[in-house]
GROMACS .gro file of N, CA, C and O in nm:
model
  488
    1UNK      N    1   9.326   9.340   8.879
    1UNK     CA    2   9.288   9.429   8.771
    1UNK      C    3   9.414   9.472   8.695
    1UNK      O    4   9.518   9.499   8.752
    2UNK      N    5   9.403   9.480   8.564
    2UNK     CA    6   9.514   9.515   8.477
    2UNK      C    7   9.577   9.648   8.515
    2UNK      O    8   9.699   9.661   8.521
    3UNK      N    9   9.496   9.747   8.542
    3UNK     CA   10   9.545   9.880   8.576
    3UNK      C   11   9.632   9.876   8.702
    3UNK      O   12   9.738   9.936   8.707
    4UNK      N   13   9.592   9.800   8.804
    4UNK     CA   14   9.671   9.791   8.927
    4UNK      C   15   9.803   9.719   8.904
    4UNK      O   16   9.906   9.760   8.955
    5UNK      N   17   9.799   9.610   8.829
    5UNK     CA   18   9.921   9.535   8.801
    5UNK      C   19  10.020   9.621   8.723
    5UNK      O   20  10.140   9.620   8.749
    6UNK      N   21   9.970   9.696   8.628
    6UNK     CA   22  10.053   9.786   8.548
    6UNK      C   23  10.119   9.890   8.638
    6UNK      O   24  10.239   9.917   8.629
    7UNK      N   25  10.041   9.949   8.728
    7UNK     CA   26  10.093  10.051   8.820
    7UNK      C   27  10.202   9.992   8.910
    7UNK      O   28  10.308  10.052   8.927
    8UNK      N   29  10.176   9.875   8.966
    8UNK     CA   30  10.274   9.813   9.055
    8UNK      C   31  10.404   9.784   8.982
    8UNK      O   32  10.513   9.805   9.036
    9UNK      N   33  10.395   9.739   8.858
    9UNK     CA   34  10.515   9.712   8.778
    9UNK      C   35  10.595   9.840   8.756
    9UNK      O   36  10.717   9.841   8.771
   10UNK      N   37  10.528   9.946   8.719
   10UNK     CA   38  10.595  10.074   8.695
   10UNK      C   39  10.664  10.123   8.822
   10UNK      O   40  10.782  10.159   8.820
   11UNK      N   41  10.591  10.126   8.932
   11UNK     CA   42  10.646  10.182   9.054
   11UNK      C   43  10.756  10.097   9.115
   11UNK      O   44  10.847  10.150   9.180
   12UNK      N   45  10.753   9.966   9.092
   12UNK     CA   46  10.860   9.879   9.138
   12UNK      C   47  10.993   9.917   9.073
   12UNK      O   48  11.098   9.904   9.132
   13UNK      N   49  10.985   9.965   8.949
   13UNK     CA   50  11.106  10.002   8.876
   13UNK      C   51  11.158  10.142   8.906
   13UNK      O   52  11.261  10.182   8.854
   14UNK      N   53  11.090  10.215   8.994
   14UNK     CA   54  11.131  10.352   9.027
   14UNK      C   55  11.213  10.349   9.155
   14UNK      O   56  11.163  10.311   9.261
   15UNK      N   57  11.338  10.391   9.144
   15UNK     CA   58  11.422  10.403   9.263
   15UNK      C   59  11.403  10.543   9.319
   15UNK      O   60  11.415  10.642   9.249
   16UNK      N   61  11.369  10.550   9.444
   16UNK     CA   62  11.354  10.681   9.507
   16UNK      C   63  11.214  10.738   9.493
   16UNK      O   64  11.115  10.666   9.493
   17UNK      N   65  11.210  10.870   9.479
   17UNK     CA   66  11.085  10.945   9.477
   17UNK      C   67  10.992  10.901   9.364
   17UNK      O   68  11.033  10.895   9.248
   18UNK      N   69  10.869  10.873   9.399
   18UNK     CA   70  10.766  10.837   9.301
   18UNK      C   71  10.681  10.960   9.275
   18UNK      O   72  10.609  11.006   9.362
   19UNK      N   73  10.693  11.015   9.154
   19UNK     CA   74  10.624  11.139   9.118
   19UNK      C   75  10.494  11.108   9.045
   19UNK      O   76  10.493  11.034   8.946
   20UNK      N   77  10.386  11.166   9.094
   20UNK     CA   78  10.255  11.145   9.034
   20UNK      C   79  10.193  11.279   8.995
   20UNK      O   80  10.232  11.384   9.046
   21UNK      N   81  10.097  11.272   8.905
   21UNK     CA   82  10.019  11.389   8.867
   21UNK      C   83   9.873  11.358   8.897
   21UNK      O   84   9.822  11.253   8.856
   22UNK      N   85   9.808  11.446   8.968
   22UNK     CA   86   9.666  11.430   8.999
   22UNK      C   87   9.585  11.482   8.880
   22UNK      O   88   9.615  11.588   8.826
   23UNK      N   89   9.485  11.405   8.841
   23UNK     CA   90   9.401  11.444   8.727
   23UNK      C   91   9.257  11.408   8.756
   23UNK      O   92   9.227  11.295   8.798
   24UNK      N   93   9.166  11.502   8.731
   24UNK     CA   94   9.023  11.474   8.739
   24UNK      C   95   8.950  11.539   8.622
   24UNK      O   96   9.000  11.633   8.561
   25UNK      N   97   8.835  11.489   8.596
   25UNK     CA   98   8.748  11.538   8.490
   25UNK      C   99   8.621  11.592   8.554
   25UNK      O  100   8.560  11.525   8.637
   26UNK      N  101   8.585  11.713   8.518
   26UNK     CA  102   8.462  11.772   8.570
   26UNK      C  103   8.382  11.832   8.456
   26UNK      O  104   8.433  11.853   8.346
   27UNK      N  105   8.258  11.861   8.486
   27UNK     CA  106   8.172  11.928   8.390
   27UNK      C  107   8.174  12.079   8.414
   27UNK      O  108   8.228  12.127   8.513
   28UNK      N  109   8.114  12.150   8.323
   28UNK     CA  110   8.107  12.295   8.332
   28UNK      C  111   8.047  12.336   8.467
   28UNK      O  112   7.946  12.282   8.510
   29UNK      N  113   8.110  12.429   8.534
   29UNK     CA  114   8.070  12.482   8.665
   29UNK      C  115   8.077  12.380   8.778
   29UNK      O  116   8.019  12.401   8.884
   30UNK      N  117   8.144  12.270   8.758
   30UNK     CA  118   8.163  12.172   8.864
   30UNK      C  119   8.299  12.198   8.929
   30UNK      O  120   8.399  12.218   8.860
   31UNK      N  121   8.303  12.198   9.060
   31UNK     CA  122   8.426  12.223   9.135
   31UNK      C  123   8.513  12.097   9.135
   31UNK      O  124   8.470  11.992   9.183
   32UNK      N  125   8.636  12.106   9.086
   32UNK     CA  126   8.724  11.989   9.086
   32UNK      C  127   8.786  11.959   9.222
   32UNK      O  128   8.842  11.851   9.242
   33UNK      N  129   8.777  12.052   9.317
   33UNK     CA  130   8.847  12.037   9.445
   33UNK      C  131   8.816  11.907   9.520
   33UNK      O  132   8.909  11.842   9.569
   34UNK      N  133   8.690  11.865   9.534
   34UNK     CA  134   8.664  11.741   9.607
   34UNK      C  135   8.727  11.618   9.541
   34UNK      O  136   8.781  11.531   9.610
   35UNK      N  137   8.724  11.612   9.409
   35UNK     CA  138   8.783  11.498   9.339
   35UNK      C  139   8.935  11.502   9.349
   35UNK      O  140   9.000  11.400   9.367
   36UNK      N  141   8.993  11.621   9.337
   36UNK     CA  142   9.138  11.634   9.353
   36UNK      C  143   9.179  11.596   9.496
   36UNK      O  144   9.284  11.534   9.516
   37UNK      N  145   9.096  11.630   9.594
   37UNK     CA  146   9.125  11.593   9.733
   37UNK      C  147   9.127  11.442   9.751
   37UNK      O  148   9.211  11.388   9.825
   38UNK      N  149   9.037  11.370   9.684
   38UNK     CA  150   9.038  11.224   9.689
   38UNK      C  151   9.169  11.169   9.635
   38UNK      O  152   9.230  11.079   9.694
   39UNK      N  153   9.212  11.223   9.522
   39UNK     CA  154   9.338  11.178   9.461
   39UNK      C  155   9.456  11.214   9.551
   39UNK      O  156   9.547  11.133   9.571
   40UNK      N  157   9.455  11.334   9.606
   40UNK     CA  158   9.562  11.378   9.696
   40UNK      C  159   9.573  11.287   9.818
   40UNK      O  160   9.682  11.255   9.863
   41UNK      N  161   9.459  11.245   9.871
   41UNK     CA  162   9.458  11.158   9.989
   41UNK      C  163   9.532  11.027   9.960
   41UNK      O  164   9.609  10.979  10.045
   42UNK      N  165   9.511  10.969   9.843
   42UNK     CA  166   9.582  10.845   9.809
   42UNK      C  167   9.731  10.872   9.795
   42UNK      O  168   9.814  10.794   9.843
   43UNK      N  169   9.768  10.980   9.729
   43UNK     CA  170   9.910  11.014   9.713
   43UNK      C  171   9.976  11.030   9.849
   43UNK      O  172  10.087  10.978   9.872
   44UNK      N  173   9.910  11.099   9.939
   44UNK     CA  174   9.964  11.120  10.074
   44UNK      C  175   9.978  10.988  10.147
   44UNK      O  176  10.082  10.960  10.208
   45UNK      N  177   9.876  10.905  10.139
   45UNK     CA  178   9.876  10.775  10.205
   45UNK      C  179   9.992  10.687  10.157
   45UNK      O  180  10.056  10.618  10.235
   46UNK      N  181  10.020  10.691  10.029
   46UNK     CA  182  10.126  10.608   9.970
   46UNK      C  183  10.264  10.674   9.976
   46UNK      O  184  10.363  10.611   9.939
   47UNK      N  185  10.270  10.799  10.017
   47UNK     CA  186  10.399  10.868  10.024
   47UNK      C  187  10.452  10.911   9.888
   47UNK      O  188  10.572  10.931   9.872
   48UNK      N  189  10.363  10.928   9.791
   48UNK     CA  190  10.405  10.971   9.658
   48UNK      C  191  10.416  11.123   9.654
   48UNK      O  192  10.341  11.195   9.720
   49UNK      N  193  10.507  11.172   9.572
   49UNK     CA  194  10.524  11.315   9.553
   49UNK      C  195  10.431  11.363   9.442
   49UNK      O  196  10.434  11.308   9.332
   50UNK      N  197  10.351  11.463   9.472
   50UNK     CA  198  10.261  11.518   9.371
   50UNK      C  199  10.339  11.623   9.291
   50UNK      O  200  10.373  11.729   9.344
   51UNK      N  201  10.368  11.591   9.166
   51UNK     CA  202  10.444  11.680   9.078
   51UNK      C  203  10.353  11.777   9.003
   51UNK      O  204  10.400  11.880   8.955
   52UNK      N  205  10.226  11.742   8.990
   52UNK     CA  206  10.132  11.826   8.915
   52UNK      C  207   9.991  11.790   8.960
   52UNK      O  208   9.966  11.678   9.005
   53UNK      N  209   9.902  11.884   8.946
   53UNK     CA  210   9.760  11.858   8.973
   53UNK      C  211   9.680  11.943   8.875
   53UNK      O  212   9.702  12.063   8.862
   54UNK      N  213   9.590  11.877   8.803
   54UNK     CA  214   9.516  11.947   8.700
   54UNK      C  215   9.382  11.880   8.674
   54UNK      O  216   9.353  11.772   8.727
   55UNK      N  217   9.302  11.945   8.590
   55UNK     CA  218   9.170  11.891   8.558
   55UNK      C  219   9.126  11.944   8.422
   55UNK      O  220   9.173  12.047   8.376
   56UNK      N  221   9.039  11.869   8.360
   56UNK     CA  222   8.973  11.913   8.238
   56UNK      C  223   8.827  11.941   8.271
   56UNK      O  224   8.767  11.874   8.354
   57UNK      N  225   8.770  12.041   8.204
   57UNK     CA  226   8.631  12.082   8.226
   57UNK      C  227   8.549  12.050   8.102
   57UNK      O  228   8.466  12.128   8.060
   58UNK      N  229   8.573  11.935   8.046
   58UNK     CA  230   8.506  11.898   7.922
   58UNK      C  231   8.387  11.807   7.943
   58UNK      O  232   8.314  11.780   7.848
   59UNK      N  233   8.370  11.756   8.064
   59UNK     CA  234   8.268  11.655   8.084
   59UNK      C  235   8.312  11.526   8.016
   59UNK      O  236   8.427  11.513   7.975
   60UNK      N  237   8.222  11.430   8.003
   60UNK     CA  238   8.260  11.297   7.953
   60UNK      C  239   8.285  11.293   7.801
   60UNK      O  240   8.207  11.238   7.725
   61UNK      N  241   8.395  11.351   7.760
   61UNK     CA  242   8.436  11.349   7.620
   61UNK      C  243   8.542  11.241   7.599
   61UNK      O  244   8.594  11.185   7.695
   62UNK      N  245   8.577  11.217   7.476
   62UNK     CA  246   8.684  11.123   7.443
   62UNK      C  247   8.812  11.170   7.512
   62UNK      O  248   8.852  11.286   7.498
   63UNK      N  249   8.879  11.082   7.586
   63UNK     CA  250   9.001  11.123   7.656
   63UNK      C  251   9.108  11.181   7.563
   63UNK      O  252   9.186  11.266   7.604
   64UNK      N  253   9.109  11.139   7.439
   64UNK     CA  254   9.209  11.187   7.344
   64UNK      C  255   9.192  11.334   7.310
   64UNK      O  256   9.283  11.397   7.256
   65UNK      N  257   9.078  11.393   7.346
   65UNK     CA  258   9.051  11.533   7.312
   65UNK      C  259   9.072  11.628   7.430
   65UNK      O  260   9.049  11.748   7.415
   66UNK      N  261   9.118  11.578   7.542
   66UNK     CA  262   9.129  11.661   7.662
   66UNK      C  263   9.268  11.721   7.676
   66UNK      O  264   9.366  11.649   7.686
   67UNK      N  265   9.277  11.855   7.678
   67UNK     CA  266   9.408  11.919   7.679
   67UNK      C  267   9.494  11.891   7.802
   67UNK      O  268   9.615  11.871   7.790
   68UNK      N  269   9.436  11.889   7.920
   68UNK     CA  270   9.518  11.866   8.040
   68UNK      C  271   9.564  11.721   8.051
   68UNK      O  272   9.677  11.695   8.093
   69UNK      N  273   9.481  11.628   8.009
   69UNK     CA  274   9.523  11.489   8.008
   69UNK      C  275   9.636  11.470   7.907
   69UNK      O  276   9.735  11.402   7.934
   70UNK      N  277   9.625  11.535   7.792
   70UNK     CA  278   9.733  11.529   7.692
   70UNK      C  279   9.863  11.586   7.748
   70UNK      O  280   9.972  11.532   7.723
   71UNK      N  281   9.853  11.693   7.824
   71UNK     CA  282   9.971  11.753   7.886
   71UNK      C  283  10.038  11.655   7.983
   71UNK      O  284  10.161  11.643   7.987
   72UNK      N  285   9.957  11.581   8.060
   72UNK     CA  286  10.014  11.484   8.153
   72UNK      C  287  10.076  11.366   8.079
   72UNK      O  288  10.180  11.313   8.122
   73UNK      N  289  10.015  11.326   7.970
   73UNK     CA  290  10.075  11.218   7.890
   73UNK      C  291  10.210  11.261   7.834
   73UNK      O  292  10.305  11.182   7.829
   74UNK      N  293  10.221  11.387   7.794
   74UNK     CA  294  10.349  11.441   7.746
   74UNK      C  295  10.452  11.441   7.859
   74UNK      O  296  10.569  11.408   7.838
   75UNK      N  297  10.409  11.477   7.980
   75UNK     CA  298  10.500  11.473   8.096
   75UNK      C  299  10.545  11.331   8.124
   75UNK      O  300  10.662  11.308   8.158
   76UNK      N  301  10.455  11.234   8.108
   76UNK     CA  302  10.493  11.094   8.126
   76UNK      C  303  10.594  11.051   8.019
   76UNK      O  304  10.691  10.982   8.049
   77UNK      N  305  10.572  11.095   7.898
   77UNK     CA  306  10.664  11.064   7.788
   77UNK      C  307  10.805  11.116   7.820
   77UNK      O  308  10.904  11.052   7.788
   78UNK      N  309  10.813  11.232   7.883
   78UNK     CA  310  10.942  11.293   7.920
   78UNK      C  311  10.995  11.237   8.052
   78UNK      O  312  11.098  11.282   8.101
   79UNK      N  313  10.924  11.143   8.112
   79UNK     CA  314  10.961  11.079   8.239
   79UNK      C  315  10.960  11.176   8.357
   79UNK      O  316  11.031  11.158   8.454
   80UNK      N  317  10.877  11.281   8.348
   80UNK     CA  318  10.864  11.376   8.457
   80UNK      C  319  10.771  11.323   8.566
   80UNK      O  320  10.778  11.368   8.680
   81UNK      N  321  10.683  11.231   8.528
   81UNK     CA  322  10.594  11.167   8.625
   81UNK      C  323  10.596  11.017   8.600
   81UNK      O  324  10.626  10.970   8.490
   82UNK      N  325  10.564  10.943   8.706
   82UNK     CA  326  10.560  10.796   8.696
   82UNK      C  327  10.417  10.744   8.690
   82UNK      O  328  10.395  10.628   8.657
   83UNK      N  329  10.322  10.829   8.727
   83UNK     CA  330  10.186  10.782   8.740
   83UNK      C  331  10.088  10.898   8.725
   83UNK      O  332  10.117  11.009   8.770
   84UNK      N  333   9.975  10.870   8.664
   84UNK     CA  334   9.861  10.962   8.664
   84UNK      C  335   9.765  10.908   8.769
   84UNK      O  336   9.726  10.791   8.765
   85UNK      N  337   9.731  10.992   8.863
   85UNK     CA  338   9.644  10.951   8.973
   85UNK      C  339   9.510  11.024   8.958
   85UNK      O  340   9.505  11.146   8.972
   86UNK      N  341   9.407  10.950   8.927
   86UNK     CA  342   9.273  11.006   8.909
   86UNK      C  343   9.186  10.972   9.029
   86UNK      O  344   9.214  10.875   9.101
   87UNK      N  345   9.081  11.049   9.050
   87UNK     CA  346   8.990  11.018   9.160
   87UNK      C  347   8.922  10.884   9.135
   87UNK      O  348   8.909  10.803   9.226
   88UNK      N  349   8.880  10.858   9.011
   88UNK     CA  350   8.815  10.732   8.978
   88UNK      C  351   8.823  10.706   8.829
   88UNK      O  352   8.868  10.792   8.752
   89UNK      N  353   8.779  10.591   8.790
   89UNK     CA  354   8.783  10.552   8.649
   89UNK      C  355   8.708  10.650   8.559
   89UNK      O  356   8.750  10.676   8.446
   90UNK      N  357   8.600  10.707   8.605
   90UNK     CA  358   8.523  10.797   8.520
   90UNK      C  359   8.600  10.924   8.483
   90UNK      O  360   8.562  10.994   8.389
   91UNK      N  361   8.708  10.953   8.556
   91UNK     CA  362   8.793  11.065   8.517
   91UNK      C  363   8.867  11.035   8.387
   91UNK      O  364   8.907  11.127   8.316
   92UNK      N  365   8.884  10.910   8.357
   92UNK     CA  366   8.944  10.869   8.230
   92UNK      C  367   8.832  10.845   8.129
   92UNK      O  368   8.825  10.910   8.028
   93UNK      N  369   8.743  10.751   8.157
   93UNK     CA  370   8.627  10.727   8.071
   93UNK      C  371   8.537  10.622   8.133
   93UNK      O  372   8.585  10.525   8.192
   94UNK      N  373   8.406  10.639   8.113
   94UNK     CA  374   8.314  10.534   8.155
   94UNK      C  375   8.284  10.438   8.040
   94UNK      O  376   8.213  10.341   8.056
   95UNK      N  377   8.343  10.465   7.925
   95UNK     CA  378   8.332  10.376   7.809
   95UNK      C  379   8.447  10.276   7.812
   95UNK      O  380   8.565  10.316   7.817
   96UNK      N  381   8.416  10.147   7.811
   96UNK     CA  382   8.519  10.044   7.822
   96UNK      C  383   8.628  10.056   7.715
   96UNK      O  384   8.746  10.043   7.745
   97UNK      N  385   8.589  10.080   7.590
   97UNK     CA  386   8.688  10.088   7.482
   97UNK      C  387   8.781  10.207   7.500
   97UNK      O  388   8.902  10.196   7.483
   98UNK      N  389   8.724  10.322   7.534
   98UNK     CA  390   8.807  10.441   7.556
   98UNK      C  391   8.900  10.422   7.675
   98UNK      O  392   9.017  10.460   7.670
   99UNK      N  393   8.847  10.365   7.781
   99UNK     CA  394   8.928  10.342   7.902
   99UNK      C  395   9.044  10.248   7.871
   99UNK      O  396   9.159  10.275   7.906
  100UNK      N  397   9.015  10.137   7.805
  100UNK     CA  398   9.120  10.040   7.773
  100UNK      C  399   9.224  10.099   7.677
  100UNK      O  400   9.344  10.074   7.692
  101UNK      N  401   9.180  10.180   7.581
  101UNK     CA  402   9.274  10.245   7.489
  101UNK      C  403   9.366  10.341   7.564
  101UNK      O  404   9.487  10.346   7.538
  102UNK      N  405   9.310  10.417   7.658
  102UNK     CA  406   9.393  10.509   7.735
  102UNK      C  407   9.486  10.433   7.827
  102UNK      O  408   9.603  10.470   7.843
  103UNK      N  409   9.439  10.326   7.887
  103UNK     CA  410   9.525  10.243   7.972
  103UNK      C  411   9.642  10.187   7.891
  103UNK      O  412   9.756  10.186   7.938
  104UNK      N  413   9.616  10.144   7.769
  104UNK     CA  414   9.722  10.094   7.682
  104UNK      C  415   9.821  10.205   7.647
  104UNK      O  416   9.943  10.184   7.646
  105UNK      N  417   9.771  10.324   7.620
  105UNK     CA  418   9.860  10.436   7.589
  105UNK      C  419   9.948  10.469   7.709
  105UNK      O  420  10.068  10.493   7.694
  106UNK      N  421   9.890  10.469   7.827
  106UNK     CA  422   9.965  10.496   7.949
  106UNK      C  423  10.072  10.389   7.969
  106UNK      O  424  10.187  10.418   8.001
  107UNK      N  425  10.035  10.263   7.947
  107UNK     CA  426  10.130  10.153   7.960
  107UNK      C  427  10.245  10.168   7.862
  107UNK      O  428  10.362  10.151   7.897
  108UNK      N  429  10.214  10.203   7.737
  108UNK     CA  430  10.315  10.220   7.634
  108UNK      C  431  10.416  10.327   7.673
  108UNK      O  432  10.534  10.318   7.639
  109UNK      N  433  10.370  10.429   7.744
  109UNK     CA  434  10.460  10.536   7.789
  109UNK      C  435  10.546  10.495   7.909
  109UNK      O  436  10.632  10.570   7.952
  110UNK      N  437  10.521  10.376   7.963
  110UNK     CA  438  10.596  10.331   8.079
  110UNK      C  439  10.550  10.394   8.208
  110UNK      O  440  10.624  10.404   8.305
  111UNK      N  441  10.426  10.437   8.208
  111UNK     CA  442  10.365  10.506   8.322
  111UNK      C  443  10.251  10.422   8.375
  111UNK      O  444  10.202  10.333   8.307
  112UNK      N  445  10.206  10.452   8.495
  112UNK     CA  446  10.093  10.381   8.552
  112UNK      C  447   9.974  10.472   8.572
  112UNK      O  448   9.985  10.595   8.562
  113UNK      N  449   9.861  10.411   8.601
  113UNK     CA  450   9.738  10.483   8.635
  113UNK      C  451   9.692  10.433   8.770
  113UNK      O  452   9.681  10.312   8.791
  114UNK      N  453   9.668  10.526   8.863
  114UNK     CA  454   9.614  10.490   8.994
  114UNK      C  455   9.478  10.555   9.008
  114UNK      O  456   9.456  10.666   8.960
  115UNK      N  457   9.388  10.485   9.075
  115UNK     CA  458   9.254  10.536   9.100
  115UNK      C  459   9.233  10.544   9.251
  115UNK      O  460   9.254  10.446   9.322
  116UNK      N  461   9.192  10.661   9.299
  116UNK     CA  462   9.171  10.679   9.442
  116UNK      C  463   9.049  10.602   9.490
  116UNK      O  464   9.044  10.558   9.604
  117UNK      N  465   8.950  10.588   9.404
  117UNK     CA  466   8.830  10.513   9.442
  117UNK      C  467   8.775  10.443   9.319
  117UNK      O  468   8.796  10.485   9.207
  118UNK      N  469   8.706  10.337   9.345
  118UNK     CA  470   8.642  10.263   9.236
  118UNK      C  471   8.498  10.308   9.225
  118UNK      O  472   8.432  10.331   9.326
  119UNK      N  473   8.449  10.321   9.104
  119UNK     CA  474   8.308  10.353   9.082
  119UNK      C  475   8.251  10.251   8.987
  119UNK      O  476   8.316  10.210   8.891
  120UNK      N  477   8.130  10.211   9.012
  120UNK     CA  478   8.063  10.119   8.921
  120UNK      C  479   8.026  10.193   8.793
  120UNK      O  480   7.970  10.301   8.800
  121UNK      N  481   8.061  10.135   8.683
  121UNK     CA  482   8.030  10.195   8.553
  121UNK      C  483   7.936  10.101   8.482
  121UNK      O  484   7.961   9.982   8.472
  122UNK      N  485   7.826  10.154   8.434
  122UNK     CA  486   7.727  10.071   8.364
  122UNK      C  487   7.771  10.040   8.223
  122UNK      O  488   7.836  10.109   8.157
   0.00000   0.00000   0.00000
């Protein structure tokens, strides 16, 4: 998968500590803790340092409109993190075009995207 290859390329180029930011998307009144725990589990398993953990409460909106995701992209631009680690693809988008556009933006920043679990998207 393109996303995995991109992540491996980015992390291969990091000497030392690999800093990641946990990110999940939830709907109004939905608890982000279980999804953040999924992302945290992968970070712990891989030995990555969690530099930030955040979530947006916008539900399935265009990723370009989410304030916390924008904040993480800015952190990636400043090289404060090497990877955005989401619970699953739907935290970015279940729309193929939006997902691919965000993956390209992440790649352009020299950052990777990791997914703790795969979900089938219709």
